[in-house]
């Protein structure tokens, strides 16, 4: 009985989110873009008061950097310290 209820709830959530998948994906991409801009802002000349604390995140975010700078319309990496192209 409990398994059927879980399946019913999962189906219900799937039906509700179906028409909004593109909107949700776009919003998540926009949030990622903003986060990466904040993360790399000091390197491109925008003052970042929490720069010291974001340094710890660089190794984890470097994989997403290439896709981000291409989405932002930059053909080559704007940062001299990060070469991805």
mmCIF file of C-alpha atoms in Angstrom:
data_model
loop_
_atom_site.group_PDB
_atom_site.id
_atom_site.type_symbol
_atom_site.label_atom_id
_atom_site.label_comp_id
_atom_site.label_asym_id
_atom_site.label_seq_id
_atom_site.Cartn_x
_atom_site.Cartn_y
_atom_site.Cartn_z
ATOM 1 C CA UNK A 1 0.000 0.000 0.000
ATOM 2 C CA UNK A 2 2.772 2.442 0.928
ATOM 3 C CA UNK A 3 4.564 1.735 -2.357
ATOM 4 C CA UNK A 4 1.441 2.633 -4.328
ATOM 5 C CA UNK A 5 1.104 5.934 -2.487
ATOM 6 C CA UNK A 6 4.733 6.820 -3.215
ATOM 7 C CA UNK A 7 4.240 6.020 -6.899
ATOM 8 C CA UNK A 8 1.063 8.108 -6.968
ATOM 9 C CA UNK A 9 2.842 11.069 -5.336
ATOM 10 C CA UNK A 10 5.788 10.766 -7.756
ATOM 11 C CA UNK A 11 3.377 10.670 -10.713
ATOM 12 C CA UNK A 12 1.489 13.695 -9.369
ATOM 13 C CA UNK A 13 4.713 15.712 -8.979
ATOM 14 C CA UNK A 14 5.806 14.699 -12.484
ATOM 15 C CA UNK A 15 2.511 15.857 -13.987
ATOM 16 C CA UNK A 16 2.727 19.196 -12.171
ATOM 17 C CA UNK A 17 6.295 19.923 -13.222
ATOM 18 C CA UNK A 18 5.972 18.779 -16.851
ATOM 19 C CA UNK A 19 4.726 22.055 -18.400
ATOM 20 C CA UNK A 20 7.327 24.062 -16.483
ATOM 21 C CA UNK A 21 10.486 22.038 -17.159
ATOM 22 C CA UNK A 22 11.973 24.535 -19.606
ATOM 23 C CA UNK A 23 11.257 27.439 -17.253
ATOM 24 C CA UNK A 24 12.809 25.591 -14.315
ATOM 25 C CA UNK A 25 15.882 24.652 -16.369
ATOM 26 C CA UNK A 26 16.266 28.266 -17.558
ATOM 27 C CA UNK A 27 16.010 29.615 -14.010
ATOM 28 C CA UNK A 28 18.561 27.111 -12.726
ATOM 29 C CA UNK A 29 20.922 28.061 -15.569
ATOM 30 C CA UNK A 30 20.466 31.761 -14.743
ATOM 31 C CA UNK A 31 21.262 31.093 -11.079
ATOM 32 C CA UNK A 32 24.385 29.149 -12.079
ATOM 33 C CA UNK A 33 25.449 31.986 -14.382
ATOM 34 C CA UNK A 34 25.041 34.555 -11.614
ATOM 35 C CA UNK A 35 26.934 32.375 -9.148
ATOM 36 C CA UNK A 36 29.829 31.897 -11.582
ATOM 37 C CA UNK A 37 29.899 35.628 -12.296
ATOM 38 C CA UNK A 38 30.192 36.296 -8.560
ATOM 39 C CA UNK A 39 32.819 33.587 -8.226
ATOM 40 C CA UNK A 40 35.070 34.939 -11.013
ATOM 41 C CA UNK A 41 34.175 38.639 -10.737
ATOM 42 C CA UNK A 42 37.428 39.674 -9.048
ATOM 43 C CA UNK A 43 39.428 38.169 -11.912
ATOM 44 C CA UNK A 44 37.542 40.216 -14.507
ATOM 45 C CA UNK A 45 37.795 43.494 -12.603
ATOM 46 C CA UNK A 46 34.542 43.602 -10.625
ATOM 47 C CA UNK A 47 35.166 44.077 -6.894
ATOM 48 C CA UNK A 48 34.071 41.087 -4.836
ATOM 49 C CA UNK A 49 34.062 41.552 -1.056
ATOM 50 C CA UNK A 50 34.010 37.789 -0.427
ATOM 51 C CA UNK A 51 36.770 36.939 -2.901
ATOM 52 C CA UNK A 52 38.882 35.237 -0.232
ATOM 53 C CA UNK A 53 36.077 32.810 0.620
ATOM 54 C CA UNK A 54 35.230 31.966 -2.977
ATOM 55 C CA UNK A 55 38.792 30.838 -3.712
ATOM 56 C CA UNK A 56 37.973 27.518 -2.078
ATOM 57 C CA UNK A 57 35.284 26.884 -4.692
ATOM 58 C CA UNK A 58 37.490 27.294 -7.786
ATOM 59 C CA UNK A 59 38.601 23.656 -8.076
ATOM 60 C CA UNK A 60 34.976 22.516 -7.920
ATOM 61 C CA UNK A 61 33.662 25.073 -10.420
ATOM 62 C CA UNK A 62 36.418 25.010 -13.044
ATOM 63 C CA UNK A 63 34.635 22.267 -15.000
ATOM 64 C CA UNK A 64 31.599 24.514 -15.485
ATOM 65 C CA UNK A 65 33.684 27.548 -16.442
ATOM 66 C CA UNK A 66 34.064 26.682 -20.139
ATOM 67 C CA UNK A 67 30.322 26.285 -20.718
ATOM 68 C CA UNK A 68 29.660 29.462 -18.746
ATOM 69 C CA UNK A 69 31.984 31.744 -20.706
ATOM 70 C CA UNK A 70 30.620 30.388 -23.995
ATOM 71 C CA UNK A 71 27.042 31.054 -22.822
ATOM 72 C CA UNK A 72 28.073 34.583 -21.865
ATOM 73 C CA UNK A 73 29.253 35.196 -25.446
ATOM 74 C CA UNK A 74 33.004 35.010 -24.823
ATOM 75 C CA UNK A 75 34.748 32.815 -27.387
ATOM 76 C CA UNK A 76 37.952 32.546 -25.361
ATOM 77 C CA UNK A 77 38.466 32.466 -21.614
ATOM 78 C CA UNK A 78 38.489 36.037 -20.283
ATOM 79 C CA UNK A 79 40.808 35.031 -17.454
ATOM 80 C CA UNK A 80 44.522 34.753 -18.019
ATOM 81 C CA UNK A 81 44.937 32.292 -15.129
ATOM 82 C CA UNK A 82 42.336 29.843 -16.441
ATOM 83 C CA UNK A 83 42.925 28.379 -19.862
ATOM 84 C CA UNK A 84 40.148 26.130 -21.054
ATOM 85 C CA UNK A 85 40.037 26.688 -24.822
#
